[in-house]
PDB file of C-alpha atoms in Angstrom:
ATOM      1  CA  MET A   1     103.722  76.157  83.517  1.00 39.00           C
ATOM      2  CA  SER A   2     101.827  79.393  82.715  1.00 46.00           C
ATOM      3  CA  GLU A   3      99.853  81.381  85.284  1.00 64.00           C
ATOM      4  CA  ALA A   4      96.077  80.948  85.298  1.00 85.00           C
ATOM      5  CA  TYR A   5      95.004  84.433  84.257  1.00 93.00           C
ATOM      6  CA  LYS A   6      91.260  84.485  83.669  1.00 94.00           C
ATOM      7  CA  SER A   7      90.214  88.059  82.988  1.00 95.00           C
ATOM      8  CA  VAL A   8      89.236  89.485  79.605  1.00 96.00           C
ATOM      9  CA  PHE A   9      92.917  90.404  79.153  1.00 96.00           C
ATOM     10  CA  HIS A  10      94.199  86.941  80.088  1.00 95.00           C
ATOM     11  CA  GLU A  11      96.092  86.387  76.825  1.00 95.00           C
ATOM     12  CA  GLU A  12      97.676  89.845  76.806  1.00 95.00           C
ATOM     13  CA  ILE A  13      98.715  89.434  80.440  1.00 95.00           C
ATOM     14  CA  ARG A  14     100.204  86.016  79.713  1.00 94.00           C
ATOM     15  CA  ILE A  15     102.381  87.435  76.939  1.00 94.00           C
ATOM     16  CA  HIS A  16     103.345  90.452  79.048  1.00 93.00           C
ATOM     17  CA  MET A  17     104.378  88.239  81.955  1.00 93.00           C
ATOM     18  CA  GLU A  18     106.515  86.062  79.707  1.00 91.00           C
ATOM     19  CA  LEU A  19     108.390  89.204  78.690  1.00 89.00           C
ATOM     20  CA  ARG A  20     108.713  90.400  82.290  1.00 86.00           C
ATOM     21  CA  ARG A  21     110.012  87.004  83.395  1.00 84.00           C
ATOM     22  CA  GLU A  22     112.999  87.495  81.070  1.00 78.00           C
ATOM     23  CA  GLU A  23     113.578  91.085  82.172  1.00 75.00           C
ATOM     24  CA  LEU A  24     113.316  90.748  85.967  1.00 74.00           C
ATOM     25  CA  GLY A  25     115.221  88.781  88.554  1.00 66.00           C
ATOM     26  CA  HIS A  26     113.448  85.867  90.248  1.00 71.00           C
ATOM     27  CA  GLU A  27     112.304  87.704  93.370  1.00 66.00           C
ATOM     28  CA  ALA A  28     111.411  90.953  91.577  1.00 75.00           C
ATOM     29  CA  TYR A  29     109.339  88.919  89.126  1.00 83.00           C
ATOM     30  CA  ARG A  30     107.601  87.147  92.010  1.00 84.00           C
ATOM     31  CA  HIS A  31     106.517  90.471  93.520  1.00 84.00           C
ATOM     32  CA  TYR A  32     105.438  91.808  90.132  1.00 90.00           C
ATOM     33  CA  LYS A  33     103.467  88.642  89.365  1.00 92.00           C
ATOM     34  CA  ARG A  34     101.599  88.901  92.666  1.00 92.00           C
ATOM     35  CA  THR A  35     100.375  92.426  91.844  1.00 93.00           C
ATOM     36  CA  VAL A  36      99.283  91.466  88.326  1.00 95.00           C
ATOM     37  CA  LYS A  37      97.429  88.410  89.628  1.00 95.00           C
ATOM     38  CA  LEU A  38      95.581  90.573  92.163  1.00 95.00           C
ATOM     39  CA  PHE A  39      94.498  92.897  89.346  1.00 96.00           C
ATOM     40  CA  ASP A  40      93.466  90.011  87.085  1.00 96.00           C
ATOM     41  CA  ASP A  41      91.438  88.481  89.927  1.00 96.00           C
ATOM     42  CA  TYR A  42      89.758  91.833  90.567  1.00 96.00           C
ATOM     43  CA  LEU A  43      88.667  92.150  86.927  1.00 96.00           C
ATOM     44  CA  CYS A  44      87.077  88.706  87.216  1.00 96.00           C
ATOM     45  CA  GLN A  45      85.501  89.613  90.541  1.00 95.00           C
ATOM     46  CA  ILE A  46      83.700  92.645  89.071  1.00 95.00           C
ATOM     47  CA  ASN A  47      82.834  90.650  85.941  1.00 95.00           C
ATOM     48  CA  HIS A  48      84.628  93.106  83.668  1.00 95.00           C
ATOM     49  CA  ARG A  49      84.157  92.155  80.024  1.00 94.00           C
ATOM     50  CA  LYS A  50      85.234  95.236  78.039  1.00 94.00           C
ATOM     51  CA  LYS A  51      88.655  95.373  76.431  1.00 95.00           C
ATOM     52  CA  GLU A  52      89.439  98.693  78.095  1.00 95.00           C
ATOM     53  CA  ILE A  53      90.286  99.848  81.617  1.00 96.00           C
ATOM     54  CA  SER A  54      88.597 103.006  82.880  1.00 95.00           C
ATOM     55  CA  GLU A  55      89.732 105.322  85.669  1.00 95.00           C
ATOM     56  CA  PRO A  56      87.009 104.179  88.140  1.00 95.00           C
ATOM     57  CA  ILE A  57      88.097 100.545  87.747  1.00 96.00           C
ATOM     58  CA  VAL A  58      91.732 101.383  88.480  1.00 95.00           C
ATOM     59  CA  GLU A  59      90.867 103.685  91.392  1.00 93.00           C
ATOM     60  CA  GLU A  60      88.557 101.115  92.987  1.00 95.00           C
ATOM     61  CA  TRP A  61      91.167  98.393  92.617  1.00 95.00           C
ATOM     62  CA  ILE A  62      93.806 100.597  94.242  1.00 93.00           C
ATOM     63  CA  LYS A  63      91.410 101.322  97.101  1.00 91.00           C
ATOM     64  CA  GLU A  64      90.655  97.611  97.496  1.00 92.00           C
ATOM     65  CA  VAL A  65      94.248  96.370  97.311  1.00 90.00           C
ATOM     66  CA  SER A  66      95.503  99.083  99.693  1.00 88.00           C
ATOM     67  CA  LYS A  67      93.345  97.995 102.624  1.00 86.00           C
ATOM     68  CA  GLY A  68      95.392  97.021 105.658  1.00 81.00           C
ATOM     69  CA  ILE A  69      98.828  97.570 104.091  1.00 80.00           C
ATOM     70  CA  SER A  70     101.432 100.326 104.326  1.00 74.00           C
ATOM     71  CA  ILE A  71     101.583 103.213 101.869  1.00 76.00           C
ATOM     72  CA  ASN A  72     104.909 101.805 100.644  1.00 73.00           C
ATOM     73  CA  THR A  73     103.378  98.454  99.722  1.00 81.00           C
ATOM     74  CA  ALA A  74     100.384 100.172  98.118  1.00 84.00           C
ATOM     75  CA  GLY A  75     102.803 102.346  96.171  1.00 84.00           C
ATOM     76  CA  GLN A  76     104.551  99.269  94.843  1.00 84.00           C
ATOM     77  CA  HIS A  77     101.236  97.811  93.642  1.00 90.00           C
ATOM     78  CA  VAL A  78     100.468 101.064  91.805  1.00 91.00           C
ATOM     79  CA  HIS A  79     103.956 101.214  90.309  1.00 88.00           C
ATOM     80  CA  TYR A  80     103.657  97.659  88.974  1.00 91.00           C
ATOM     81  CA  ILE A  81     100.121  97.952  87.653  1.00 94.00           C
ATOM     82  CA  ARG A  82     101.120 101.107  85.750  1.00 92.00           C
ATOM     83  CA  GLN A  83     103.578  98.992  83.808  1.00 91.00           C
ATOM     84  CA  LEU A  84     100.903  96.467  82.865  1.00 95.00           C
ATOM     85  CA  LEU A  85      98.468  99.214  81.844  1.00 95.00           C
ATOM     86  CA  LEU A  86     101.141 100.964  79.789  1.00 93.00           C
ATOM     87  CA  TYR A  87     101.774  97.658  78.004  1.00 94.00           C
ATOM     88  CA  LEU A  88      98.055  97.217  77.281  1.00 96.00           C
ATOM     89  CA  THR A  89      97.925 100.805  76.010  1.00 95.00           C
ATOM     90  CA  ASN A  90     100.809 100.089  73.651  1.00 93.00           C
ATOM     91  CA  CYS A  91      98.820  97.075  72.430  1.00 94.00           C
ATOM     92  CA  GLY A  92      96.064  99.471  71.337  1.00 95.00           C
ATOM     93  CA  TYR A  93      93.654  99.230  74.278  1.00 96.00           C
ATOM     94  CA  ARG A  94      92.266 102.279  76.056  1.00 96.00           C
ATOM     95  CA  CYS A  95      93.541 102.193  79.647  1.00 95.00           C
ATOM     96  CA  PHE A  96      93.674 104.756  82.403  1.00 95.00           C
ATOM     97  CA  ILE A  97      97.238 105.129  83.711  1.00 93.00           C
ATOM     98  CA  PRO A  98      97.385 106.031  87.415  1.00 91.00           C
ATOM     99  CA  ARG A  99     100.091 108.236  88.856  1.00 85.00           C
ATOM    100  CA  ASN A 100     102.727 106.682  91.041  1.00 76.00           C
ATOM    101  CA  VAL A 101     102.070 107.172  94.731  1.00 68.00           C
ATOM    102  CA  ILE A 102     104.331 109.919  96.048  1.00 59.00           C
ATOM    103  CA  ILE A 103     106.064 108.485  99.094  1.00 56.00           C
ATOM    104  CA  ARG A 104     108.083 110.574 101.485  1.00 55.00           C
ATOM    105  CA  ASP A 105     108.994 108.074 104.152  1.00 53.00           C
ATOM    106  CA  THR A 106     110.583 110.017 106.993  1.00 54.00           C
ATOM    107  CA  TYR A 107     110.987 107.031 109.327  1.00 59.00           C
ATOM    108  CA  ILE A 108     114.584 106.772 110.555  1.00 70.00           C
ATOM    109  CA  PRO A 109     115.493 103.592 112.466  1.00 76.00           C
ATOM    110  CA  TYR A 110     118.466 103.290 114.781  1.00 82.00           C
ATOM    111  CA  LEU A 111     121.544 101.283 113.833  1.00 85.00           C
ATOM    112  CA  TYR A 112     123.600  99.803 116.643  1.00 90.00           C
ATOM    113  CA  SER A 113     127.365 100.134 116.304  1.00 89.00           C
ATOM    114  CA  ASP A 114     129.669  97.161 116.871  1.00 89.00           C
ATOM    115  CA  GLU A 115     130.774  98.719 120.150  1.00 93.00           C
ATOM    116  CA  GLU A 116     127.180  99.125 121.332  1.00 94.00           C
ATOM    117  CA  LEU A 117     126.344  95.548 120.394  1.00 93.00           C
ATOM    118  CA  ALA A 118     129.367  94.253 122.296  1.00 93.00           C
ATOM    119  CA  SER A 119     128.219  96.161 125.351  1.00 95.00           C
ATOM    120  CA  ILE A 120     124.610  94.973 124.987  1.00 95.00           C
ATOM    121  CA  PHE A 121     125.593  91.306 124.790  1.00 94.00           C
ATOM    122  CA  ALA A 122     128.080  91.580 127.641  1.00 94.00           C
ATOM    123  CA  LEU A 123     125.338  93.012 129.853  1.00 95.00           C
ATOM    124  CA  ALA A 124     122.767  90.450 128.657  1.00 94.00           C
ATOM    125  CA  ASP A 125     125.191  87.593 129.366  1.00 93.00           C
ATOM    126  CA  SER A 126     125.694  88.844 132.922  1.00 93.00           C
ATOM    127  CA  LEU A 127     122.044  89.762 133.544  1.00 92.00           C
ATOM    128  CA  LYS A 128     120.805  89.154 137.091  1.00 92.00           C
ATOM    129  CA  ALA A 129     117.076  89.094 137.849  1.00 89.00           C
ATOM    130  CA  PRO A 130     116.707  87.472 141.290  1.00 84.00           C
ATOM    131  CA  HIS A 131     113.148  88.756 141.746  1.00 85.00           C
ATOM    132  CA  ALA A 132     111.744  87.472 138.439  1.00 84.00           C
ATOM    133  CA  VAL A 133     108.990  85.271 139.901  1.00 85.00           C
ATOM    134  CA  LYS A 134     107.172  84.343 136.671  1.00 88.00           C
ATOM    135  CA  ASN A 135     110.140  84.750 134.332  1.00 91.00           C
ATOM    136  CA  VAL A 136     112.489  82.447 136.192  1.00 92.00           C
ATOM    137  CA  TYR A 137     114.580  81.654 133.096  1.00 94.00           C
ATOM    138  CA  ILE A 138     115.056  85.251 131.970  1.00 95.00           C
ATOM    139  CA  GLU A 139     118.805  85.308 132.769  1.00 94.00           C
ATOM    140  CA  ASN A 140     119.316  82.512 130.213  1.00 93.00           C
ATOM    141  CA  GLU A 141     116.663  83.697 127.772  1.00 96.00           C
ATOM    142  CA  MET A 142     117.738  87.289 127.136  1.00 95.00           C
ATOM    143  CA  PRO A 143     121.225  86.387 125.794  1.00 94.00           C
ATOM    144  CA  MET A 144     119.728  83.775 123.453  1.00 95.00           C
ATOM    145  CA  LEU A 145     116.806  85.925 122.343  1.00 96.00           C
ATOM    146  CA  LEU A 146     118.957  88.953 121.521  1.00 95.00           C
ATOM    147  CA  ARG A 147     121.290  86.774 119.453  1.00 94.00           C
ATOM    148  CA  LEU A 148     118.342  85.407 117.460  1.00 93.00           C
ATOM    149  CA  LEU A 149     117.000  88.898 116.813  1.00 94.00           C
ATOM    150  CA  LEU A 150     120.347  90.214 115.612  1.00 92.00           C
ATOM    151  CA  CYS A 151     121.652  87.134 113.760  1.00 91.00           C
ATOM    152  CA  CYS A 152     118.371  86.167 112.056  1.00 91.00           C
ATOM    153  CA  GLY A 153     116.552  89.500 111.827  1.00 89.00           C
ATOM    154  CA  LEU A 154     113.445  88.126 113.520  1.00 91.00           C
ATOM    155  CA  ARG A 155     110.572  90.206 114.785  1.00 89.00           C
ATOM    156  CA  VAL A 156     110.233  89.991 118.576  1.00 91.00           C
ATOM    157  CA  GLY A 157     106.808  88.338 118.358  1.00 89.00           C
ATOM    158  CA  GLU A 158     108.096  85.775 115.856  1.00 91.00           C
ATOM    159  CA  ALA A 159     110.930  84.760 118.168  1.00 94.00           C
ATOM    160  CA  LEU A 160     108.699  84.470 121.220  1.00 94.00           C
ATOM    161  CA  ASN A 161     106.327  82.139 119.369  1.00 92.00           C
ATOM    162  CA  ILE A 162     109.044  79.652 118.406  1.00 95.00           C
ATOM    163  CA  LYS A 163     108.680  76.190 119.957  1.00 95.00           C
ATOM    164  CA  ALA A 164     111.415  73.611 120.316  1.00 95.00           C
ATOM    165  CA  GLY A 165     109.767  71.515 117.594  1.00 95.00           C
ATOM    166  CA  ASP A 166     110.106  74.426 115.149  1.00 96.00           C
ATOM    167  CA  ILE A 167     113.894  74.101 115.133  1.00 96.00           C
ATOM    168  CA  ASP A 168     115.472  71.781 112.581  1.00 95.00           C
ATOM    169  CA  PHE A 169     118.861  71.008 114.119  1.00 94.00           C
ATOM    170  CA  GLN A 170     119.890  68.888 111.131  1.00 94.00           C
ATOM    171  CA  ARG A 171     119.502  71.658 108.557  1.00 94.00           C
ATOM    172  CA  ASN A 172     120.004  74.695 110.816  1.00 94.00           C
ATOM    173  CA  LEU A 173     116.526  76.034 110.102  1.00 94.00           C
ATOM    174  CA  ILE A 174     113.830  77.701 112.167  1.00 94.00           C
ATOM    175  CA  ILE A 175     110.235  77.261 111.020  1.00 92.00           C
ATOM    176  CA  LEU A 176     108.319  80.433 111.820  1.00 90.00           C
ATOM    177  CA  ARG A 177     104.668  79.433 112.119  1.00 85.00           C
ATOM    178  CA  VAL A 178     103.304  82.600 113.746  1.00 70.00           C
ATOM    179  CA  THR A 179     104.384  85.686 111.819  1.00 72.00           C
ATOM    180  CA  LYS A 180     103.134  89.082 110.752  1.00 65.00           C
ATOM    181  CA  LYS A 181     100.224  88.649 108.305  1.00 57.00           C
ATOM    182  CA  TYR A 182     100.201  84.907 109.173  1.00 60.00           C
ATOM    183  CA  LYS A 183     102.784  83.871 106.580  1.00 71.00           C
ATOM    184  CA  GLN A 184     104.939  80.916 107.573  1.00 80.00           C
ATOM    185  CA  ARG A 185     108.575  80.988 106.490  1.00 87.00           C
ATOM    186  CA  LEU A 186     111.872  79.160 106.934  1.00 89.00           C
ATOM    187  CA  VAL A 187     114.824  81.006 108.470  1.00 91.00           C
ATOM    188  CA  PRO A 188     118.277  79.439 108.080  1.00 91.00           C
ATOM    189  CA  TYR A 189     121.000  80.312 110.575  1.00 91.00           C
ATOM    190  CA  GLU A 190     124.776  80.004 110.656  1.00 90.00           C
ATOM    191  CA  GLU A 191     126.771  77.150 112.185  1.00 90.00           C
ATOM    192  CA  LYS A 192     128.097  79.302 115.038  1.00 88.00           C
ATOM    193  CA  LEU A 193     124.563  80.131 116.118  1.00 91.00           C
ATOM    194  CA  ALA A 194     123.501  76.492 115.681  1.00 92.00           C
ATOM    195  CA  ASP A 195     125.802  75.365 118.487  1.00 91.00           C
ATOM    196  CA  ILE A 196     124.527  78.109 120.798  1.00 93.00           C
ATOM    197  CA  ILE A 197     120.876  77.233 120.108  1.00 94.00           C
ATOM    198  CA  TYR A 198     121.514  73.520 120.710  1.00 94.00           C
ATOM    199  CA  ARG A 199     123.325  74.103 124.009  1.00 93.00           C
ATOM    200  CA  TYR A 200     120.632  76.557 125.104  1.00 94.00           C
ATOM    201  CA  CYS A 201     117.818  74.047 124.433  1.00 94.00           C
ATOM    202  CA  ALA A 202     119.753  71.331 126.261  1.00 93.00           C
ATOM    203  CA  ALA A 203     120.276  73.594 129.272  1.00 92.00           C
ATOM    204  CA  MET A 204     116.584  74.539 129.277  1.00 93.00           C
ATOM    205  CA  GLY A 205     115.576  70.862 129.100  1.00 92.00           C
ATOM    206  CA  ILE A 206     113.437  71.327 125.965  1.00 93.00           C
ATOM    207  CA  LEU A 207     115.446  69.463 123.318  1.00 92.00           C
ATOM    208  CA  THR A 208     112.897  66.640 123.106  1.00 92.00           C
ATOM    209  CA  ASP A 209     109.815  68.641 124.100  1.00 93.00           C
ATOM    210  CA  SER A 210     108.499  69.813 120.743  1.00 93.00           C
ATOM    211  CA  GLU A 211     105.619  71.792 122.273  1.00 93.00           C
ATOM    212  CA  ALA A 212     107.755  73.718 124.757  1.00 94.00           C
ATOM    213  CA  TYR A 213     108.306  77.379 123.953  1.00 95.00           C
ATOM    214  CA  LEU A 214     111.860  78.387 123.228  1.00 96.00           C
ATOM    215  CA  PHE A 215     111.453  81.317 125.613  1.00 96.00           C
ATOM    216  CA  PRO A 216     109.001  80.164 128.300  1.00 95.00           C
ATOM    217  CA  THR A 217     107.835  81.647 131.560  1.00 94.00           C
ATOM    218  CA  ILE A 218     107.783  79.453 134.680  1.00 91.00           C
ATOM    219  CA  ASP A 219     105.251  77.372 132.719  1.00 87.00           C
ATOM    220  CA  LYS A 220     106.983  76.024 129.593  1.00 84.00           C
ATOM    221  CA  ASP A 221     103.654  76.011 127.762  1.00 88.00           C
ATOM    222  CA  ILE A 222     103.475  79.810 128.034  1.00 92.00           C
ATOM    223  CA  SER A 223     105.983  82.117 126.343  1.00 94.00           C
ATOM    224  CA  LEU A 224     107.486  85.371 127.533  1.00 94.00           C
ATOM    225  CA  THR A 225     105.551  88.500 126.566  1.00 92.00           C
ATOM    226  CA  SER A 226     106.938  91.228 124.329  1.00 91.00           C
ATOM    227  CA  ASN A 227     106.510  93.789 127.097  1.00 90.00           C
ATOM    228  CA  THR A 228     108.589  91.707 129.490  1.00 93.00           C
ATOM    229  CA  VAL A 229     111.425  91.433 126.988  1.00 95.00           C
ATOM    230  CA  ARG A 230     111.277  95.137 126.123  1.00 93.00           C
ATOM    231  CA  ASN A 231     111.447  96.108 129.789  1.00 93.00           C
ATOM    232  CA  TYR A 232     114.568  94.026 130.367  1.00 95.00           C
ATOM    233  CA  PHE A 233     116.110  95.362 127.166  1.00 96.00           C
ATOM    234  CA  LYS A 234     115.496  98.940 128.310  1.00 93.00           C
ATOM    235  CA  GLU A 235     117.433  98.139 131.473  1.00 94.00           C
ATOM    236  CA  ILE A 236     120.290  96.760 129.353  1.00 96.00           C
ATOM    237  CA  LEU A 237     120.320  99.870 127.120  1.00 95.00           C
ATOM    238  CA  THR A 238     120.431 102.119 130.163  1.00 93.00           C
ATOM    239  CA  ALA A 239     123.293 100.140 131.696  1.00 95.00           C
ATOM    240  CA  ALA A 240     125.130 100.324 128.338  1.00 95.00           C
ATOM    241  CA  GLY A 241     124.716 104.097 128.273  1.00 93.00           C
ATOM    242  CA  ILE A 242     122.629 103.978 125.090  1.00 91.00           C
ATOM    243  CA  GLN A 243     120.053 106.710 125.562  1.00 79.00           C
ATOM    244  CA  ASN A 244     117.235 108.076 123.408  1.00 71.00           C
ATOM    245  CA  ASP A 245     117.862 111.690 124.399  1.00 63.00           C
ATOM    246  CA  MET A 246     118.127 114.457 121.822  1.00 54.00           C
ATOM    247  CA  LEU A 247     116.350 112.525 119.069  1.00 57.00           C
ATOM    248  CA  LYS A 248     115.963 114.302 115.775  1.00 57.00           C
ATOM    249  CA  ASN A 249     112.587 114.538 114.062  1.00 53.00           C
ATOM    250  CA  HIS A 250     111.261 111.118 112.893  1.00 49.00           C
ATOM    251  CA  GLU A 251     114.093 109.153 114.527  1.00 60.00           C
ATOM    252  CA  ARG A 252     112.876 106.033 116.302  1.00 64.00           C
ATOM    253  CA  GLY A 253     115.721 105.794 118.763  1.00 78.00           C
ATOM    254  CA  ALA A 254     117.398 102.674 120.125  1.00 87.00           C
ATOM    255  CA  CYS A 255     114.904  99.876 120.762  1.00 89.00           C
ATOM    256  CA  LEU A 256     114.511  96.114 120.516  1.00 91.00           C
ATOM    257  CA  HIS A 257     113.096  96.187 116.968  1.00 89.00           C
ATOM    258  CA  CYS A 258     116.150  98.087 115.728  1.00 89.00           C
ATOM    259  CA  LEU A 259     118.187  94.895 116.123  1.00 92.00           C
ATOM    260  CA  ARG A 260     116.217  93.738 113.060  1.00 89.00           C
ATOM    261  CA  HIS A 261     117.159  96.922 111.212  1.00 86.00           C
ATOM    262  CA  THR A 262     120.794  96.398 112.173  1.00 88.00           C
ATOM    263  CA  PHE A 263     120.639  92.845 110.822  1.00 88.00           C
ATOM    264  CA  ALA A 264     119.251  94.096 107.487  1.00 84.00           C
ATOM    265  CA  VAL A 265     121.916  96.776 107.026  1.00 83.00           C
ATOM    266  CA  LYS A 266     124.780  94.502 108.037  1.00 85.00           C
ATOM    267  CA  SER A 267     123.500  91.752 105.706  1.00 83.00           C
ATOM    268  CA  PHE A 268     123.314  94.175 102.794  1.00 79.00           C
ATOM    269  CA  ASP A 269     126.769  95.513 103.610  1.00 78.00           C
ATOM    270  CA  LYS A 270     128.236  91.993 103.826  1.00 80.00           C
ATOM    271  CA  ASN A 271     126.751  91.030 100.456  1.00 77.00           C
ATOM    272  CA  GLU A 272     128.056  94.204  98.826  1.00 75.00           C
ATOM    273  CA  ARG A 273     131.545  93.591 100.162  1.00 78.00           C
ATOM    274  CA  ASN A 274     131.400  90.019  98.860  1.00 80.00           C
ATOM    275  CA  GLY A 275     130.562  91.263  95.380  1.00 82.00           C
ATOM    276  CA  ILE A 276     126.845  90.406  95.390  1.00 75.00           C
ATOM    277  CA  LYS A 277     124.947  93.094  93.498  1.00 71.00           C
ATOM    278  CA  ALA A 278     122.035  94.912  95.124  1.00 66.00           C
ATOM    279  CA  CYS A 279     119.596  93.708  92.450  1.00 69.00           C
ATOM    280  CA  ASP A 280     120.409  90.143  93.497  1.00 72.00           C
ATOM    281  CA  SER A 281     120.810  90.768  97.220  1.00 75.00           C
ATOM    282  CA  VAL A 282     117.805  92.911  98.153  1.00 74.00           C
ATOM    283  CA  PRO A 283     115.001  90.640  96.820  1.00 76.00           C
ATOM    284  CA  PHE A 284     116.363  87.651  98.738  1.00 76.00           C
ATOM    285  CA  LEU A 285     116.841  89.767 101.852  1.00 79.00           C
ATOM    286  CA  SER A 286     113.226  90.906 101.474  1.00 79.00           C
ATOM    287  CA  THR A 287     112.035  87.294 101.375  1.00 77.00           C
ATOM    288  CA  TYR A 288     114.255  86.301 104.319  1.00 78.00           C
ATOM    289  CA  LEU A 289     112.775  89.117 106.425  1.00 82.00           C
ATOM    290  CA  GLY A 290     109.234  88.064 105.507  1.00 79.00           C
ATOM    291  CA  HIS A 291     108.362  91.280 103.704  1.00 74.00           C
ATOM    292  CA  ASP A 292     105.469  91.554 101.267  1.00 67.00           C
ATOM    293  CA  SER A 293     107.330  93.995  99.069  1.00 66.00           C
ATOM    294  CA  LEU A 294     110.714  95.526  98.373  1.00 65.00           C
ATOM    295  CA  TYR A 295     109.352  98.833  99.663  1.00 63.00           C
ATOM    296  CA  GLU A 296     109.239  97.366 103.176  1.00 67.00           C
ATOM    297  CA  THR A 297     112.862  96.301 102.834  1.00 71.00           C
ATOM    298  CA  GLU A 298     113.828  99.781 101.633  1.00 67.00           C
ATOM    299  CA  LYS A 299     112.681 101.175 104.996  1.00 66.00           C
ATOM    300  CA  TYR A 300     114.906  98.685 106.787  1.00 63.00           C
ATOM    301  CA  LEU A 301     117.939  99.788 104.807  1.00 65.00           C
ATOM    302  CA  LYS A 302     117.832 103.345 106.097  1.00 57.00           C
ATOM    303  CA  TYR A 303     119.314 104.389 109.387  1.00 48.00           C
ATOM    304  CA  SER A 304     120.599 107.220 111.541  1.00 41.00           C
ATOM    305  CA  GLY A 305     124.267 107.849 112.267  1.00 41.00           C
ATOM    306  CA  ASP A 306     127.391 107.636 110.162  1.00 42.00           C
ATOM    307  CA  TYR A 307     127.937 103.868 110.172  1.00 44.00           C
ATOM    308  CA  PHE A 308     128.264 102.163 106.773  1.00 44.00           C
ATOM    309  CA  ALA A 309     127.963 105.483 104.927  1.00 45.00           C
ATOM    310  CA  ASP A 310     129.298 103.910 101.745  1.00 49.00           C
ATOM    311  CA  THR A 311     126.728 101.123 102.051  1.00 43.00           C
ATOM    312  CA  LEU A 312     123.903 103.654 102.299  1.00 42.00           C
ATOM    313  CA  THR A 313     125.201 105.415  99.191  1.00 45.00           C
ATOM    314  CA  ARG A 314     125.237 102.139  97.258  1.00 44.00           C
ATOM    315  CA  PHE A 315     121.738 101.226  98.388  1.00 40.00           C
ATOM    316  CA  GLU A 316     120.331 104.655  97.492  1.00 44.00           C
ATOM    317  CA  ALA A 317     121.832 104.299  94.017  1.00 47.00           C
ATOM    318  CA  PHE A 318     120.066 100.950  93.660  1.00 40.00           C
ATOM    319  CA  ALA A 319     116.775 102.111  95.201  1.00 40.00           C
ATOM    320  CA  GLY A 320     116.582 105.276  93.126  1.00 42.00           C
ATOM    321  CA  ASP A 321     115.447 103.362  90.049  1.00 41.00           C
ATOM    322  CA  LEU A 322     113.521 100.685  91.912  1.00 39.00           C
ATOM    323  CA  PHE A 323     111.421 102.993  94.099  1.00 38.00           C
ATOM    324  CA  PRO A 324     110.379 106.095  92.092  1.00 38.00           C
ATOM    325  CA  GLU A 325     108.871 108.589  94.522  1.00 39.00           C
ATOM    326  CA  VAL A 326     108.205 111.905  92.830  1.00 31.00           C
ATOM    327  CA  THR A 327     108.516 111.668  89.082  1.00 32.00           C
ATOM    328  CA  PHE A 328     105.911 109.859  87.043  1.00 30.00           C
ATOM    329  CA  ASP A 329     104.595 109.573  83.502  1.00 34.00           C
ATOM    330  CA  GLU A 330     101.203 111.054  82.781  1.00 31.00           C
TER     331      GLU A 330
END
């Protein structure tokens, strides 16, 4: 079934996308197709009828499509639309070719070592909070929550919005209904974690209460807040001796969200060691994490420290061609 392209270039785009479908992997093609469809829709929106693409049209589209997204995602849109415009130019049409966005992402997340993770979970499992008046279940919740964040790469807000009815115990799936940018997605989890989740829900008395939050306060219809979880996690980091002193420029330091970064790096490393190529691994990892683009996933596969140095080298070799940052064709 062909895509419903409707602009003045609909036939040229259709042919181009057939070619790209053969050249790109499934997930890379899906991202590319999304950008092209946005551009095709924009041409229809402005009622463009000329078989040429001027600089103002391209610049206005870039401005429009870049609203509310990161510079990395905007850069991917520009990179993809350049390829379409270069194709149209080769077909004999006059098209303005934008420069690639120059991205110098200096963000450096923190990667927890295996030793640090062991210490974190040991402290979480033995957590005592006798004065937690509203968060009476916190001693049971922190061990489960931290395992979800690390084993499934969830955002903190996504995990806190999970309800018992969102867990498919038959297929080992979590249905994330409240996510960043309001995109629902399915998150599978391993058998070892499945047993822990089931026993946790049974102990919390929420196995058959589909509307109960997985991580409730004293009222099971109200979930824990992100600030509450972060405060307890800071206490755990301090007890584990994991400090954010002497941070280098742009380093984020150890925090709750960096469990998600650790999940991404370890997943990539595991796939590499199992012989799964980066071009096959990264797009699926991007989808699993709920990213709009591979640029977002690139940020997650960078880290501070010396852990998995060979993995970083392999990813940089892969990303060098996928994410051009400085060089561009005029």
